[in-house]
Short mmCIF file of C-alpha atoms in Angstrom, two decimals:
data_model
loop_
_atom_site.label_atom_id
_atom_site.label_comp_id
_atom_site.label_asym_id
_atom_site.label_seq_id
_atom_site.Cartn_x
_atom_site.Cartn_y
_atom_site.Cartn_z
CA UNK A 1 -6.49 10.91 -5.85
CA UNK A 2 -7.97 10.24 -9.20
CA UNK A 3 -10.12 7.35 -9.76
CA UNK A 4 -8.38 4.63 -11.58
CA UNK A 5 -10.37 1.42 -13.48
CA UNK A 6 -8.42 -1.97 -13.84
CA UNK A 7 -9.05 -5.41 -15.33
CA UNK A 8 -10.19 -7.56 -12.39
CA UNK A 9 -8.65 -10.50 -13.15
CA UNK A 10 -5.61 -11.48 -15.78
CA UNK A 11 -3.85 -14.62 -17.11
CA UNK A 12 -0.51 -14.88 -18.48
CA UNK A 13 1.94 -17.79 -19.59
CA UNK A 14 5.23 -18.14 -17.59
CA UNK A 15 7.99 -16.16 -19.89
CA UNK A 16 5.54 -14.20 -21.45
CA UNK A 17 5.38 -10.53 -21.37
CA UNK A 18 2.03 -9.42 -19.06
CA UNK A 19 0.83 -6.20 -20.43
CA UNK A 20 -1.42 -4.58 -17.12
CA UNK A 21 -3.57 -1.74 -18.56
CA UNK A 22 -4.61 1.11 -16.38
CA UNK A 23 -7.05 4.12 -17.12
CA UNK A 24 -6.92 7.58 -15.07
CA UNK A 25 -8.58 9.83 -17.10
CA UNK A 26 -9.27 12.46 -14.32
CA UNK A 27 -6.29 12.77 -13.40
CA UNK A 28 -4.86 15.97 -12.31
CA UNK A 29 -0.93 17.60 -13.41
CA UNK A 30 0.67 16.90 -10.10
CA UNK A 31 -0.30 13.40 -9.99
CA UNK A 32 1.70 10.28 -10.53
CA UNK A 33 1.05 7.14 -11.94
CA UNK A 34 1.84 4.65 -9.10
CA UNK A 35 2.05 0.69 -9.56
CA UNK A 36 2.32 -1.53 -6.90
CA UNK A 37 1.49 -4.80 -5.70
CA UNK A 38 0.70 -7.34 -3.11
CA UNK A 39 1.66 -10.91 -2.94
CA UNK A 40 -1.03 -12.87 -0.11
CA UNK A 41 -0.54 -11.66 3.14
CA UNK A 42 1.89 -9.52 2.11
CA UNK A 43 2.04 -6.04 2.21
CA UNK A 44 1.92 -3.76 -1.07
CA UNK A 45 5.65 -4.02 -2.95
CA UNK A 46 6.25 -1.00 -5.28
CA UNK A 47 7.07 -1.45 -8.53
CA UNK A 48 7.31 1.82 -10.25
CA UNK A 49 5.93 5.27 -10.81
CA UNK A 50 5.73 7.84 -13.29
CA UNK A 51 4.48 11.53 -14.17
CA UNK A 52 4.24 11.12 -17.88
CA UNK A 53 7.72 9.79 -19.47
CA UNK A 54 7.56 6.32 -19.77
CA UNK A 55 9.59 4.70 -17.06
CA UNK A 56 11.97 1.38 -16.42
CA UNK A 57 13.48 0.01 -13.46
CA UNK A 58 14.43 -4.16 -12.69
CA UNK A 59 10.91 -5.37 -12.50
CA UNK A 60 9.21 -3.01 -15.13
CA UNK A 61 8.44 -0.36 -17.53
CA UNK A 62 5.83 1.86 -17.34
CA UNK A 63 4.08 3.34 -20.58
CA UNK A 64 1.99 6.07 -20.00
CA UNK A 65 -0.45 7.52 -22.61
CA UNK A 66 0.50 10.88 -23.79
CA UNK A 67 -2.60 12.42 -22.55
CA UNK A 68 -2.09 10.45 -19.38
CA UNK A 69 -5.22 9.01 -19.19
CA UNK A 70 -3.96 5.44 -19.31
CA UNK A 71 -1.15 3.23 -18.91
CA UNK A 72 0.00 -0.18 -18.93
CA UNK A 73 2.59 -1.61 -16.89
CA UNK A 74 4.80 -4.40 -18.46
CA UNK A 75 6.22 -6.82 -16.50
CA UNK A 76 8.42 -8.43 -19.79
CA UNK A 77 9.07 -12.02 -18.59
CA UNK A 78 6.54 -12.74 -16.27
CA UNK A 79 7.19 -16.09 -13.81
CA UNK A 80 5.00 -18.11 -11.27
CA UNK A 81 6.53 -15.30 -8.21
CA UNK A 82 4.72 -12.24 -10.36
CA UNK A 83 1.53 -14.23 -9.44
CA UNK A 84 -0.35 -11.30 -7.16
CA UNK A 85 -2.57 -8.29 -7.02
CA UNK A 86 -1.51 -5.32 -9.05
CA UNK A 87 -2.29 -1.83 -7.93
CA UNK A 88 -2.64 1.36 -9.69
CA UNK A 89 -2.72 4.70 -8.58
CA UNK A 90 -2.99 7.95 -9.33
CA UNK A 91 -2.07 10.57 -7.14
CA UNK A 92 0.81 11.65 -4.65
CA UNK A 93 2.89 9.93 -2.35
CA UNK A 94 1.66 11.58 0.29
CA UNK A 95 -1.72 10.07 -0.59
CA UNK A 96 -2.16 7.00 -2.32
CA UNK A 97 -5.65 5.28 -2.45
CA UNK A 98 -5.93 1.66 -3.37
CA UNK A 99 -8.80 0.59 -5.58
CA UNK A 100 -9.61 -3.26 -6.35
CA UNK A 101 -6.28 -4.06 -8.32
CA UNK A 102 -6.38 -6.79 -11.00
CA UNK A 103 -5.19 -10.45 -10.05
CA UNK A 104 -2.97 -11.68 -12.16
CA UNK A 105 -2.54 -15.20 -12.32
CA UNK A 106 0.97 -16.31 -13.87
CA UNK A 107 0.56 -20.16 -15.34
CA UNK A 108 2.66 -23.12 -16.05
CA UNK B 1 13.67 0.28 -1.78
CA UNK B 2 13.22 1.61 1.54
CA UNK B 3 12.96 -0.91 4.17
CA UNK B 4 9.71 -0.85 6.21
CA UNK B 5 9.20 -3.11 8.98
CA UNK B 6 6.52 -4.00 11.53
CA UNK B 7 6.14 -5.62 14.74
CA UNK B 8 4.34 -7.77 15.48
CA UNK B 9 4.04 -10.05 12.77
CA UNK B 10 0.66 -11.41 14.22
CA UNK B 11 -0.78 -11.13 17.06
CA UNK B 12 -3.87 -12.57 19.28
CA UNK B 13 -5.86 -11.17 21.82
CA UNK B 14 -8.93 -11.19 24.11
CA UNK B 15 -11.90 -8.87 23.28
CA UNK B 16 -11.27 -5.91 25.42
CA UNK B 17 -7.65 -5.50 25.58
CA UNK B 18 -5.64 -2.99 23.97
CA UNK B 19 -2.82 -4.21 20.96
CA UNK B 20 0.16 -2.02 20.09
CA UNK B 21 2.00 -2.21 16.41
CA UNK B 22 5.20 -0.77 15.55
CA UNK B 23 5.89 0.59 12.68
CA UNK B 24 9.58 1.59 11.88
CA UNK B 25 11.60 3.07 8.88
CA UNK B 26 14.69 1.56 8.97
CA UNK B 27 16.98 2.73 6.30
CA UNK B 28 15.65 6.59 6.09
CA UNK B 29 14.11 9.03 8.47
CA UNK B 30 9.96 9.17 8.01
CA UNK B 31 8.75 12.61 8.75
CA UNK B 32 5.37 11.07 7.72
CA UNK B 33 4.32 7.52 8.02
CA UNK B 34 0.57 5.68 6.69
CA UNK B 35 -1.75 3.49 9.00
CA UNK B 36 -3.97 1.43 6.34
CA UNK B 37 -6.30 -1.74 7.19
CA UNK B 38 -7.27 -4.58 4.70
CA UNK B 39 -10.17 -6.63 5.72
CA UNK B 40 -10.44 -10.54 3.83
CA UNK B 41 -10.80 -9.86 0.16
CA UNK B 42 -10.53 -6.19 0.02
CA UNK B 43 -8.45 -3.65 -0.63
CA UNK B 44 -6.40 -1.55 1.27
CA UNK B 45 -8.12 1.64 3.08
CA UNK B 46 -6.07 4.15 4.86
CA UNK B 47 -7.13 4.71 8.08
CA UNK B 48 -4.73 7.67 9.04
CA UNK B 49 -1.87 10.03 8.11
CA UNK B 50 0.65 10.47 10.92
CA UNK B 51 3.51 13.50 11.07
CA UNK B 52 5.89 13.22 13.51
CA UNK B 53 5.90 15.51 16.54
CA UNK B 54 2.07 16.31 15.85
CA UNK B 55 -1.38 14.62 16.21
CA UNK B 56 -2.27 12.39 13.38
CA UNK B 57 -5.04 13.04 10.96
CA UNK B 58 -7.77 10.52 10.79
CA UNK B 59 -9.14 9.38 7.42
CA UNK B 60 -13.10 9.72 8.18
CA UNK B 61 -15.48 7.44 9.79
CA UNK B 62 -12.07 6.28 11.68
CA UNK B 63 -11.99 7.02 15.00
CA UNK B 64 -9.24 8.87 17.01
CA UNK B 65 -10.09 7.80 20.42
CA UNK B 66 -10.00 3.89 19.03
CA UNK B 67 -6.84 4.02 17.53
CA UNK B 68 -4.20 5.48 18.87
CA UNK B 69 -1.48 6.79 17.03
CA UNK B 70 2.26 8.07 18.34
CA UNK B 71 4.87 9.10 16.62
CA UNK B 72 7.35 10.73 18.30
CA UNK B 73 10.50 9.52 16.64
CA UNK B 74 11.77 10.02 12.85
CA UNK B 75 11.94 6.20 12.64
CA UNK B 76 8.96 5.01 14.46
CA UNK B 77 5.06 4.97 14.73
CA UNK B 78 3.16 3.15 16.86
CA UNK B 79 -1.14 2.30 16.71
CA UNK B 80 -2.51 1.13 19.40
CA UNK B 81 -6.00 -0.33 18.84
CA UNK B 82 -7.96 0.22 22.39
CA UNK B 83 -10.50 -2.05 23.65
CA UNK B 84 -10.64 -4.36 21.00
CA UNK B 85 -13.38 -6.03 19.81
CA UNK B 86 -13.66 -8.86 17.02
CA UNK B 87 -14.75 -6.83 14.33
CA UNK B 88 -11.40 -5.38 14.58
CA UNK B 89 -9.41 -8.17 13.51
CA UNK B 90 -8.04 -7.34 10.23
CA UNK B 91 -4.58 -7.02 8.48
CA UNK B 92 -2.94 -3.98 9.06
CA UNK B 93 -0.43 -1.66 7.06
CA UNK B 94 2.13 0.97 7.84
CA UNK B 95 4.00 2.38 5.65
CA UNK B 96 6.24 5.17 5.24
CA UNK B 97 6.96 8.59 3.07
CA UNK B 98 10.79 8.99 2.33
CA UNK B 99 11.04 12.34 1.23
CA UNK B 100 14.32 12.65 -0.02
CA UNK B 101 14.02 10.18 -3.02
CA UNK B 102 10.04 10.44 -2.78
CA UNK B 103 8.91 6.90 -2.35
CA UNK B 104 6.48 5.42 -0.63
CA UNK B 105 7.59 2.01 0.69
CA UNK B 106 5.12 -0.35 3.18
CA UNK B 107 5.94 -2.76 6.06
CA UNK B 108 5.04 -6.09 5.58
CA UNK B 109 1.87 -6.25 7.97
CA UNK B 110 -0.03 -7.27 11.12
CA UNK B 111 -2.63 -9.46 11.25
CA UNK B 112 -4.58 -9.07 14.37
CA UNK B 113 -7.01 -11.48 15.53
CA UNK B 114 -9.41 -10.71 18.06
CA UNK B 115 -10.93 -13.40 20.56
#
């Protein structure tokens, strides 16, 4: 999997869009941009994924870079429940290392 | 989503003994299913890749003979941590490859406490 660097830590304002950015630059043409995270003591929730067209499901879009060395995932009304660690990943589904996330912290 | 569970939830026992966790997929068949730990704080680490109907393949510095791992049904993995010992205790994570729609869905954990 390619290496990916994230924020460690994020704040965002209940019913405000949070913007999570995410940089990949090694990454290689069979990879996919995975997002995913975990609430405490919860295991990892998936979120999205995407090769290189930005993506949107119920919880999210996805905007990948068009080099694909970056992304940002968009959660667009974030509330207190979004409050968790955020993973992205780069790679296959068949192998998906976790780095250090970013907390986000969703406030009143 | 796919629908990953695990059993148990939590579980406690005595240095020395061996604990068994299920892991099963129970909305698809899982022709490949993911063992990964997560110690206090950190993140996850996967531990080992299992295929079902063969041996699984151990992530390094992870070893076989420690953790077992069967999986000898489409909808079901097992890891069986032997002789326990404290340093064990951790949260751990199955999850599971659907290959038909290509996502990668996890059970909700164990947390294993060893005495």
């Amino acid at each position: 999997d390619a290496k990916t660097t994230q924020p460690t830590s994020m704040d965002c304002a209940e019913g405000r869009a949070a913007n999570l950015p995410c940089n990949h630059s090694t990454i290689s043409g069979n990879e996919y941009v995975y997002w995913y995270r975990q609430i405490h003591s919860q295991g990892p929730q998936y979120i999205i994924h995407g090769l290189k067209n930005n993506e949107t499901n119920e919880m999210a879009s996805l905007i990948i870079t068009e080099d694909r060395k970056s992304s940002t995932l968009i959660l667009p009304h974030a509330t207190l429940r979004d409050t968790a660690v955020y993973y992205c990943i780069a790679g296959t589904a068949s192998k998906l290392t976790f780095g250090t996330g970013t907390r986000l912290q969703v406030t009143l | 989503g796919a629908v990953v569970s695990q059993h148990p939830s939590w579980v406690i026992c005595k240095s020395g003994t061996s604990v068994k966790i299920e892991c099963r997929s129970l909305d698809f068949q899982a022709t490949t299913m993911f063992w990964y730990r997560q110690f206090p704080k950190q993140s996850l680490m996967l531990m080992a890749t299992s295929n079902e109907g063969s041996k699984a393949t151990y992530e390094q510095g992870v070893e076989k003979d420690k953790f077992l791992i069967n999986h000898a049904s489409l909808t079901l993995s097992t890891l069986t941590v032997t002789s326990a010992h404290p340093e064990d205790s951790s949260f751990y994570i199955c999850s599971a490859l659907d290959r038909a729609s290509g996502s990668k869905d996890f059970g909700p954990g164990t947390r294993l406490t060893v005495t």
